[in-house]
Short mmCIF file of C-alpha atoms in Angstrom, two decimals:
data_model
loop_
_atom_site.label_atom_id
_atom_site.label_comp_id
_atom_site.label_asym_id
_atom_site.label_seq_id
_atom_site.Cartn_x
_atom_site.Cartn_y
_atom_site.Cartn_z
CA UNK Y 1 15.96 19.88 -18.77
CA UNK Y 2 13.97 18.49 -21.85
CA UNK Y 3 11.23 16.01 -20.91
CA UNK Y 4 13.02 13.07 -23.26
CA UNK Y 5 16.32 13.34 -21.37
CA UNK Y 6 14.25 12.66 -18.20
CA UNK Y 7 12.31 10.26 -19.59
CA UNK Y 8 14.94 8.32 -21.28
CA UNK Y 9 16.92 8.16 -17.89
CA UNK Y 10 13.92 6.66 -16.41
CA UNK Y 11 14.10 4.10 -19.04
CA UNK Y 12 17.54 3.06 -18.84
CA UNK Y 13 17.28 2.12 -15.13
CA UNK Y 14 13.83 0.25 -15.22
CA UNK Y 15 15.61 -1.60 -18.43
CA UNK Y 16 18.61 -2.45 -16.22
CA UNK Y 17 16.01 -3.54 -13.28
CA UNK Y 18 14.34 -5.85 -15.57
CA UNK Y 19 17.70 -7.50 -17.16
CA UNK Y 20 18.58 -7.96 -13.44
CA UNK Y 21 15.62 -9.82 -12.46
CA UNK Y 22 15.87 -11.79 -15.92
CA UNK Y 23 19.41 -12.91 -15.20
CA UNK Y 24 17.56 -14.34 -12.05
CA UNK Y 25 15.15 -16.03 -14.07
CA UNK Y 26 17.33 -17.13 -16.63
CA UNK Y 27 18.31 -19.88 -13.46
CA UNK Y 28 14.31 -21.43 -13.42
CA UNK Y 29 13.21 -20.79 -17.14
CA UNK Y 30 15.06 -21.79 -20.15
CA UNK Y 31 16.05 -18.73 -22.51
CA UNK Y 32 12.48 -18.38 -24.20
CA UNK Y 33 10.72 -18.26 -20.96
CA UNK Y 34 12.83 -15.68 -19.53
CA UNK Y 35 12.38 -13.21 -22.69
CA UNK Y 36 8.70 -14.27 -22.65
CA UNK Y 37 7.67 -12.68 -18.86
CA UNK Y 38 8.57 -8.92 -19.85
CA UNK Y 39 5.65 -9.52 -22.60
CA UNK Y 40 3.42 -11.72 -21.17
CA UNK Y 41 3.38 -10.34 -17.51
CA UNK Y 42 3.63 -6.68 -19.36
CA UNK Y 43 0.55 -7.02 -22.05
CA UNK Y 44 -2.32 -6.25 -19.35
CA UNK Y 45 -0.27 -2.83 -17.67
CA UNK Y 46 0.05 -1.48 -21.45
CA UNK Y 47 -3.48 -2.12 -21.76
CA UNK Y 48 -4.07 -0.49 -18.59
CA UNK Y 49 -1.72 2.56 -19.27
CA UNK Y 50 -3.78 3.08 -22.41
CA UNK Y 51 -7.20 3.02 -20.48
CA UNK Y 52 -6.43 5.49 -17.99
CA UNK Y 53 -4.96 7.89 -20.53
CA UNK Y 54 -8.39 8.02 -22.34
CA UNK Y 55 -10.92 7.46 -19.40
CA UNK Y 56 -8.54 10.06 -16.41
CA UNK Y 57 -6.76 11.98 -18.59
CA UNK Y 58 -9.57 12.25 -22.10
CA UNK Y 59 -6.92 11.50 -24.54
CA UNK Y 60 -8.78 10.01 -27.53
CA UNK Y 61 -7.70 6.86 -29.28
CA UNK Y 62 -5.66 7.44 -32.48
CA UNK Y 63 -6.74 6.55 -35.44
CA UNK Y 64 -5.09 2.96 -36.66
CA UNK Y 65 -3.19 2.76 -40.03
CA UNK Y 66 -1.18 -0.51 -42.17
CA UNK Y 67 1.19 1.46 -41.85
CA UNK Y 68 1.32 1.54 -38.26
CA UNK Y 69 0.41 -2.52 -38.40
CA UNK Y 70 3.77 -2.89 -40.40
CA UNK Y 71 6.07 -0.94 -38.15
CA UNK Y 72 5.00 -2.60 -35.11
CA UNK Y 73 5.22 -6.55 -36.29
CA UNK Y 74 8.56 -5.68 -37.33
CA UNK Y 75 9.73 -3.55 -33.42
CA UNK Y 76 8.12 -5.99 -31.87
CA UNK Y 77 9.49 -9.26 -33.66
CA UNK Y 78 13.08 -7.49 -33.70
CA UNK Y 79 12.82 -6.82 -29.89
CA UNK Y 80 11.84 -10.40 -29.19
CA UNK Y 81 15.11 -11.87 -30.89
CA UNK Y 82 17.47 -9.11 -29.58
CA UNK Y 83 15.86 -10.27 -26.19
CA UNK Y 84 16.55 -13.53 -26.66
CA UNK Y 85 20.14 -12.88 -27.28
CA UNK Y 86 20.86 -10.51 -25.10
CA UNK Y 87 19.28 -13.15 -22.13
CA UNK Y 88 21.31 -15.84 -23.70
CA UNK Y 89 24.64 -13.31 -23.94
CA UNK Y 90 24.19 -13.68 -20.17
CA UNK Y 91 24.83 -17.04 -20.04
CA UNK Y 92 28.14 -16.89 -21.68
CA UNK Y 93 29.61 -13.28 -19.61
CA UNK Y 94 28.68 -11.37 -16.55
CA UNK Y 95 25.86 -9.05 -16.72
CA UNK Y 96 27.70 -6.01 -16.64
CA UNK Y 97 30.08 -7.74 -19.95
CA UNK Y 98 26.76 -9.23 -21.49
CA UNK Y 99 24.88 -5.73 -21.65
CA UNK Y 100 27.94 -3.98 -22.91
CA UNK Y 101 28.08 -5.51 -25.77
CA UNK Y 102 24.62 -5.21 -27.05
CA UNK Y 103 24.98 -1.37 -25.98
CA UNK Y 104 26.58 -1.00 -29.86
CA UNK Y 105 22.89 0.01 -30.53
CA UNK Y 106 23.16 3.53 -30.86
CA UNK Y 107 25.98 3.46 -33.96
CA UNK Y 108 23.01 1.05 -35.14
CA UNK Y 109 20.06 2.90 -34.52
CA UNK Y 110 21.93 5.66 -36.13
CA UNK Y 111 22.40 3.96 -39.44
CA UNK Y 112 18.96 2.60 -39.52
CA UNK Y 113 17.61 6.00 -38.39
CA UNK Y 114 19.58 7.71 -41.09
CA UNK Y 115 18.18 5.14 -43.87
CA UNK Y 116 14.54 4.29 -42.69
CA UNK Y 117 13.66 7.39 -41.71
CA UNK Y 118 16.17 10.20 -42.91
CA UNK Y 119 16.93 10.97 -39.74
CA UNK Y 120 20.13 13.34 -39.55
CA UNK Y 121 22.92 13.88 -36.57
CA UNK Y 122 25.23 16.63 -35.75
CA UNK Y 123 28.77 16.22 -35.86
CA UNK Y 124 29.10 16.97 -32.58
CA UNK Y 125 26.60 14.13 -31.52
CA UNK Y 126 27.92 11.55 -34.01
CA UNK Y 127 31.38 12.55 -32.06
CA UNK Y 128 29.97 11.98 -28.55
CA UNK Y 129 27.93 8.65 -29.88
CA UNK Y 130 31.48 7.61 -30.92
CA UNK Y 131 33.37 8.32 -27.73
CA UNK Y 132 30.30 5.99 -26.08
CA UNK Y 133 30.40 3.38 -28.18
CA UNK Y 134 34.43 3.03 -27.16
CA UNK Y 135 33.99 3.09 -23.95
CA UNK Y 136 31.63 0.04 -24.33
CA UNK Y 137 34.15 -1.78 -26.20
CA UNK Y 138 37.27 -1.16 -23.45
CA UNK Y 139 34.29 -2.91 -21.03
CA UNK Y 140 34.07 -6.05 -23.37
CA UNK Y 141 37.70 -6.38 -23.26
CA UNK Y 142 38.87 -5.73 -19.79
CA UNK Y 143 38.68 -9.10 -18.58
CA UNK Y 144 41.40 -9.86 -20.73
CA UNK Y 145 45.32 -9.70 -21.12
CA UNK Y 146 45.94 -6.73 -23.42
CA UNK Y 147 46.96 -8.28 -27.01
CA UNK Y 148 45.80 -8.33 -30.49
CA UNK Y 149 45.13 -11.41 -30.78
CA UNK Y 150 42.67 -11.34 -27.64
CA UNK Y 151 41.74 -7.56 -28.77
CA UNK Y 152 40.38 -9.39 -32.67
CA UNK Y 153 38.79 -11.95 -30.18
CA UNK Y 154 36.96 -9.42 -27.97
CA UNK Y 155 35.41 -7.50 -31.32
CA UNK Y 156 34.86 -10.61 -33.38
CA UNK Y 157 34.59 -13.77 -31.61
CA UNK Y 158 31.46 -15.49 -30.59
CA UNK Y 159 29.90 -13.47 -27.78
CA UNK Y 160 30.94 -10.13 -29.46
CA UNK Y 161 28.66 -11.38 -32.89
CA UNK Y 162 25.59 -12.42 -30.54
CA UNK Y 163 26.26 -9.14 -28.55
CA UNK Y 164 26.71 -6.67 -31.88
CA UNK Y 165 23.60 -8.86 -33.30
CA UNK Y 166 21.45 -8.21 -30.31
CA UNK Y 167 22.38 -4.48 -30.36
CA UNK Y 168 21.50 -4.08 -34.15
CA UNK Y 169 18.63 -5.97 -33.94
CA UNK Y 170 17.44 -3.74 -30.83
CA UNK Y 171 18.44 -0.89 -33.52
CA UNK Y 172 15.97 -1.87 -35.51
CA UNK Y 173 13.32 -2.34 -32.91
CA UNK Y 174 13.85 1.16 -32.01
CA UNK Y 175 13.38 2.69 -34.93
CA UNK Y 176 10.35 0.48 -36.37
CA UNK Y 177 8.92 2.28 -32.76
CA UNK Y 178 9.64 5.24 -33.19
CA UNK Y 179 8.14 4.88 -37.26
CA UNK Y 180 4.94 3.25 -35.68
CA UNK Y 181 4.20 6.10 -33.23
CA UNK Y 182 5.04 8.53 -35.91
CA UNK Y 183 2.63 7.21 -37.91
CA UNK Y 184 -0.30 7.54 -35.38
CA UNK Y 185 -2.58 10.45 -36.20
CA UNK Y 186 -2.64 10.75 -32.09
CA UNK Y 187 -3.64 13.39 -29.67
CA UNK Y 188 0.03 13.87 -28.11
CA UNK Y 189 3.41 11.77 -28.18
CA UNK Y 190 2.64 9.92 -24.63
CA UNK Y 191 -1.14 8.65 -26.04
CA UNK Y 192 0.92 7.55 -29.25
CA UNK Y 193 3.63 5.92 -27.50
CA UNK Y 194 1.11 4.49 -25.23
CA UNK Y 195 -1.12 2.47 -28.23
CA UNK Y 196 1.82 1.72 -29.82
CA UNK Y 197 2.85 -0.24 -26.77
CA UNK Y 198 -0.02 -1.86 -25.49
CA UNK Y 199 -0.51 -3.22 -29.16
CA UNK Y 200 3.55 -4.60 -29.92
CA UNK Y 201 3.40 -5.99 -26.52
CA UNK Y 202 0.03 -7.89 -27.12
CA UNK Y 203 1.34 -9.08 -30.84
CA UNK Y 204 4.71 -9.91 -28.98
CA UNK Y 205 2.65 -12.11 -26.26
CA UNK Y 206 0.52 -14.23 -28.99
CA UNK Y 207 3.50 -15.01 -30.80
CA UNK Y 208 5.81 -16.10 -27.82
CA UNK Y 209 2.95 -18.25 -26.60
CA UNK Y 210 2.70 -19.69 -30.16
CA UNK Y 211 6.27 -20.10 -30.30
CA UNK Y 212 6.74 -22.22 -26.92
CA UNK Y 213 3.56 -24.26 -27.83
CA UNK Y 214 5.09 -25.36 -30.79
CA UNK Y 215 9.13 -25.72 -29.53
CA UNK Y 216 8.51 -26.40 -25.68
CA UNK Y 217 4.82 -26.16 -24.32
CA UNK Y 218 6.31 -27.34 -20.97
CA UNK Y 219 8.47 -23.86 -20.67
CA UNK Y 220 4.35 -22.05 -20.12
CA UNK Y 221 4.24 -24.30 -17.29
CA UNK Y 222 7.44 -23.03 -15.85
CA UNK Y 223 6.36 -19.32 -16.60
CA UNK Y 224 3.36 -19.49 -15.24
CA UNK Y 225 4.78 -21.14 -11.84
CA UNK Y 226 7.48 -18.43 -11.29
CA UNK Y 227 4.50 -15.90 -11.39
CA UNK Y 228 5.89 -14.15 -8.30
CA UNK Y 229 8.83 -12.91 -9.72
CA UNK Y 230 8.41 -13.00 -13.62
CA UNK Y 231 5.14 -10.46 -13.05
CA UNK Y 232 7.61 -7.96 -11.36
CA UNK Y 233 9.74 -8.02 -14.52
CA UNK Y 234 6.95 -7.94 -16.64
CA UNK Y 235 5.93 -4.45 -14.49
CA UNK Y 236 9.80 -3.15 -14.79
CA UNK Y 237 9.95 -4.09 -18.72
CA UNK Y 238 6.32 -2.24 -19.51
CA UNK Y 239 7.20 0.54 -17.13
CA UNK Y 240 10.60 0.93 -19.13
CA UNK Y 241 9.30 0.30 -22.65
CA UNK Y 242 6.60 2.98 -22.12
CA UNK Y 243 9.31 5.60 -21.29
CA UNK Y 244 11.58 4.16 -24.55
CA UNK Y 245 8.49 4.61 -26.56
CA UNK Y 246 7.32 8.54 -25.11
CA UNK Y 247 11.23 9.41 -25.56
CA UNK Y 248 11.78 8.15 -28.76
CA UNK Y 249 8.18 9.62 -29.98
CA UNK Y 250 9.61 13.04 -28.67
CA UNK Y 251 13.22 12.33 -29.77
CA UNK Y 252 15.40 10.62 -32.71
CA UNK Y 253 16.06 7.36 -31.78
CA UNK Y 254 20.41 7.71 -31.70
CA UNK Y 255 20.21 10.55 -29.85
CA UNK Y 256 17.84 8.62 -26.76
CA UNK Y 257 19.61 5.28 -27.41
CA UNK Y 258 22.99 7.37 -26.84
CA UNK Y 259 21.45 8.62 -23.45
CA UNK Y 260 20.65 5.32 -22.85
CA UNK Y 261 24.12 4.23 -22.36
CA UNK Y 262 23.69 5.53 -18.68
CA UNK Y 263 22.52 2.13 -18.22
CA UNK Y 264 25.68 0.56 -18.06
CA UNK Y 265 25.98 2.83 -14.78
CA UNK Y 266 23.21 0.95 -13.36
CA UNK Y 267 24.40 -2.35 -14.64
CA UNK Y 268 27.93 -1.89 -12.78
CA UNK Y 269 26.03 -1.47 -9.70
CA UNK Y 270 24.07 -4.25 -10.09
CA UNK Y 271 26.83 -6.19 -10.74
CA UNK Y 272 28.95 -5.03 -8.18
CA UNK Y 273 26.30 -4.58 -5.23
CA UNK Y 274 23.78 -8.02 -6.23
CA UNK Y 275 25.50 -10.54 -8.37
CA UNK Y 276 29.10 -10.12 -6.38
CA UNK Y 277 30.57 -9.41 -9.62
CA UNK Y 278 33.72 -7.41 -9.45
CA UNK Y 279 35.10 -4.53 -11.77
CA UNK Y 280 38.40 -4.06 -12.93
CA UNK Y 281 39.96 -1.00 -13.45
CA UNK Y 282 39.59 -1.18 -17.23
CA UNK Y 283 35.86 -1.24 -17.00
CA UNK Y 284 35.90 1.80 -14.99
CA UNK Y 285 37.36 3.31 -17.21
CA UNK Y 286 35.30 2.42 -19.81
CA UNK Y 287 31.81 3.58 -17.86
CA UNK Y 288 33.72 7.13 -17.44
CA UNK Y 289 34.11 7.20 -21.12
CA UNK Y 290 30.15 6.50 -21.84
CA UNK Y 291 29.53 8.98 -19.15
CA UNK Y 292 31.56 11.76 -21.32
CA UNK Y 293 29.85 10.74 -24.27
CA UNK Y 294 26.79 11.34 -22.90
CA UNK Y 295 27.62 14.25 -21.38
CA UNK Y 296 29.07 15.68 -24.69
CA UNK Y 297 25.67 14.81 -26.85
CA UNK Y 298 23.66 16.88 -24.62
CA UNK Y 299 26.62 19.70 -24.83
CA UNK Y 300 26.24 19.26 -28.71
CA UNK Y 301 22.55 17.76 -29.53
#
C-alpha cells in the first residue's frame, strides 16, 4: 500500500477527532475561539515536529522562498475561514450532516488543482470522485421527506451555501499547501510538509490572536481557561494537518481529499456512539456510496 493512502487515512480520523472535540467546545467558546485552539494549542507541536526532524533524524532546513511566503498566507487564511464555517455549520445540523456538506471539497480541490497547478485526473478517478461526492449529498438530505422542493432546499438553501463555501474554501487551502511544500527546495516530502506546517500554523496563530483582540479580547480569556481540553484538539488538529500536508506533498490534492472522504466513516461513529445522534437509513446509504468511491479511485488512480 502507498505511504499517502496510509497517511491520508491517518489524517481523516485525527481530523474527525478534532471536529469532535470542537463540537464540544463550540458549547464554552464562541465560534472564533473554537477554530482558534487547533492553531494556537497546535503552533508549539509543529515547531516541535520540525526540531526533531533536523536535530534526531538530520534533515536540514529548506531553503525559504516568496513564493513559499505567498502560498502559505493564502492555505492558512483559507483554512481559518473554512474552519470557522465548518464549526459554525455545526451549530445549525448534527455533526455527521455538518461535515457532509463541507466534504464537496474534493470536486473543489479538483478544479483548483486543475487551474493553479495543472494538475490532471483520470477518468476513472474523476468517476469515483463523482460517485463520492453523491453519496455526500444523499447524507445532507436524508433527514428530509423526499421532494423537490426540499431536494432544491438541501443543495441550495442556507446551510448547504455555508457547507459548499467551507468545502471550497478548504479546496483552496489544500492546494495553496500542497503549492507551498512544492515550492520548498527540501530534503524529502515529510521535512517539507513539516516547515510548511509549523510556519501556516504560527502565521494562522498571530492572526487569530489579532483578530479576537480586535472583535472580542474576552473570547482569549475563555481559550485560555478551557486549556484542558482545547490543548488536546490543538494535539489532534497538528497531528492531522501534518499527515494532510506529507500526503498531499506526496500526492495531488483530489486524489488525497477523495480518500479523505473515509472521514465521514468516523464521523457516523462519532455521531452515533458520543453525541447520541441517530442515522437513518438514507445516510447509510450514502456512507456506502463514499466508501465505493473510494474504493474505485484506488482501483483507477
Amino acid at each position: 500500500m502507498e505511504a499517502w493512502i496510509v497517511i491520508t487515512i491517518c489524517a481523516a480520523f485525527l481530523q474527525n477527532l478534532r471536529s469532535a472535540l470542537q463540537k464540544h467546545l463550540r458549547s464554552a467558546l464562541g465560534t472564533t475561539g473554537a477554530s482558534f485552539v487547533r492553531f494556537g494549542y497546535g503552533f508549539p507541536i509543529a515547531i516541535a515536529y520540525v526540531t526533531a526532524l533536523h536535530h534526531f533524524a538530520g534533515y536540514p532546513f529548506p531553503d525559504l522562498s516568496v513564493s513559499f511566503a505567498v502560498w502559505s498566507v493564502i492555505g492558512g487564511l483559507a483554512q481559518i475561514f473554512a474552519t470557522i464555517l465548518l464549526v459554525y455549520l455545526f451549530s445549525l445540523r448534527n455533526f455527521a450532516v455538518g461535515t457532509a456538506y463541507s466534504k464537496t471539497e474534493p470536486v473543489q480541490a479538483a478544479i483548483f488543482g486543475l487551474l493553479l497547478l495543472g494538475e490532471r485526473l483520470t477518468p476513472g478517478a474523476i468517476g469515483a470522485i463523482v460517485v463520492g461526492v453523491v453519496g455526500v449529498m444523499m447524507i445532507s438530505v436524508a433527514r428530509m421527506p423526499l421532494s423537490w422542493r426540499n431536494l432544491l432546499v438541501a443543495l441550495t438553501g442556507r446551510t448547504a451555501l455555508i457547507g459548499i463555501a467551507s468545502g471550497a474554501i478548504f479546496g483552496i487551502s489544500a492546494v495553496a499547501y500542497r503549492s507551498a511544500a512544492l515550492s520548498l527546495d527540501g530534503p524529502n516530502p515529510v521535512m517539507q510538509a513539516a516547515v510548511t506546517l509549523a510556519c501556516v500554523t504560527t502565521f494562522q496563530t498571530v492572526f487569530m490572536l489579532g483578530w479576537m483582540l480586535l472583535k472580542d479580547p474576552s473570547e482569549i480569556g475563555r481559550v485560555i481557561r478551557s486549556w484542558r481540553s482545547s490543548s488536546i484538539v490543538g494535539l489532534a488538529g497538528v497531528t492531522g494537518s501534518a499527515c494532510w500536508f506529507t500526503a498531499m506533498a506526496l500526492q495531488q490534492v483530489a486524489y488525497v481529499r477523495a480518500l479523505g472522504q473515509i472521514e465521514l466513516l468516523f464521523t457516523f461513529a462519532s455521531s452515533y456512539f458520543v453525541f447520541r445522534e441517530r442515522i437513518n437509513r438514507m445516510e447509510a446509504a450514502g456512507c456506502t456510496l463514499i466508501v465505493t468511491g473510494i474504493l474505485l479511485l484506488l482501483m483507477w488512480k
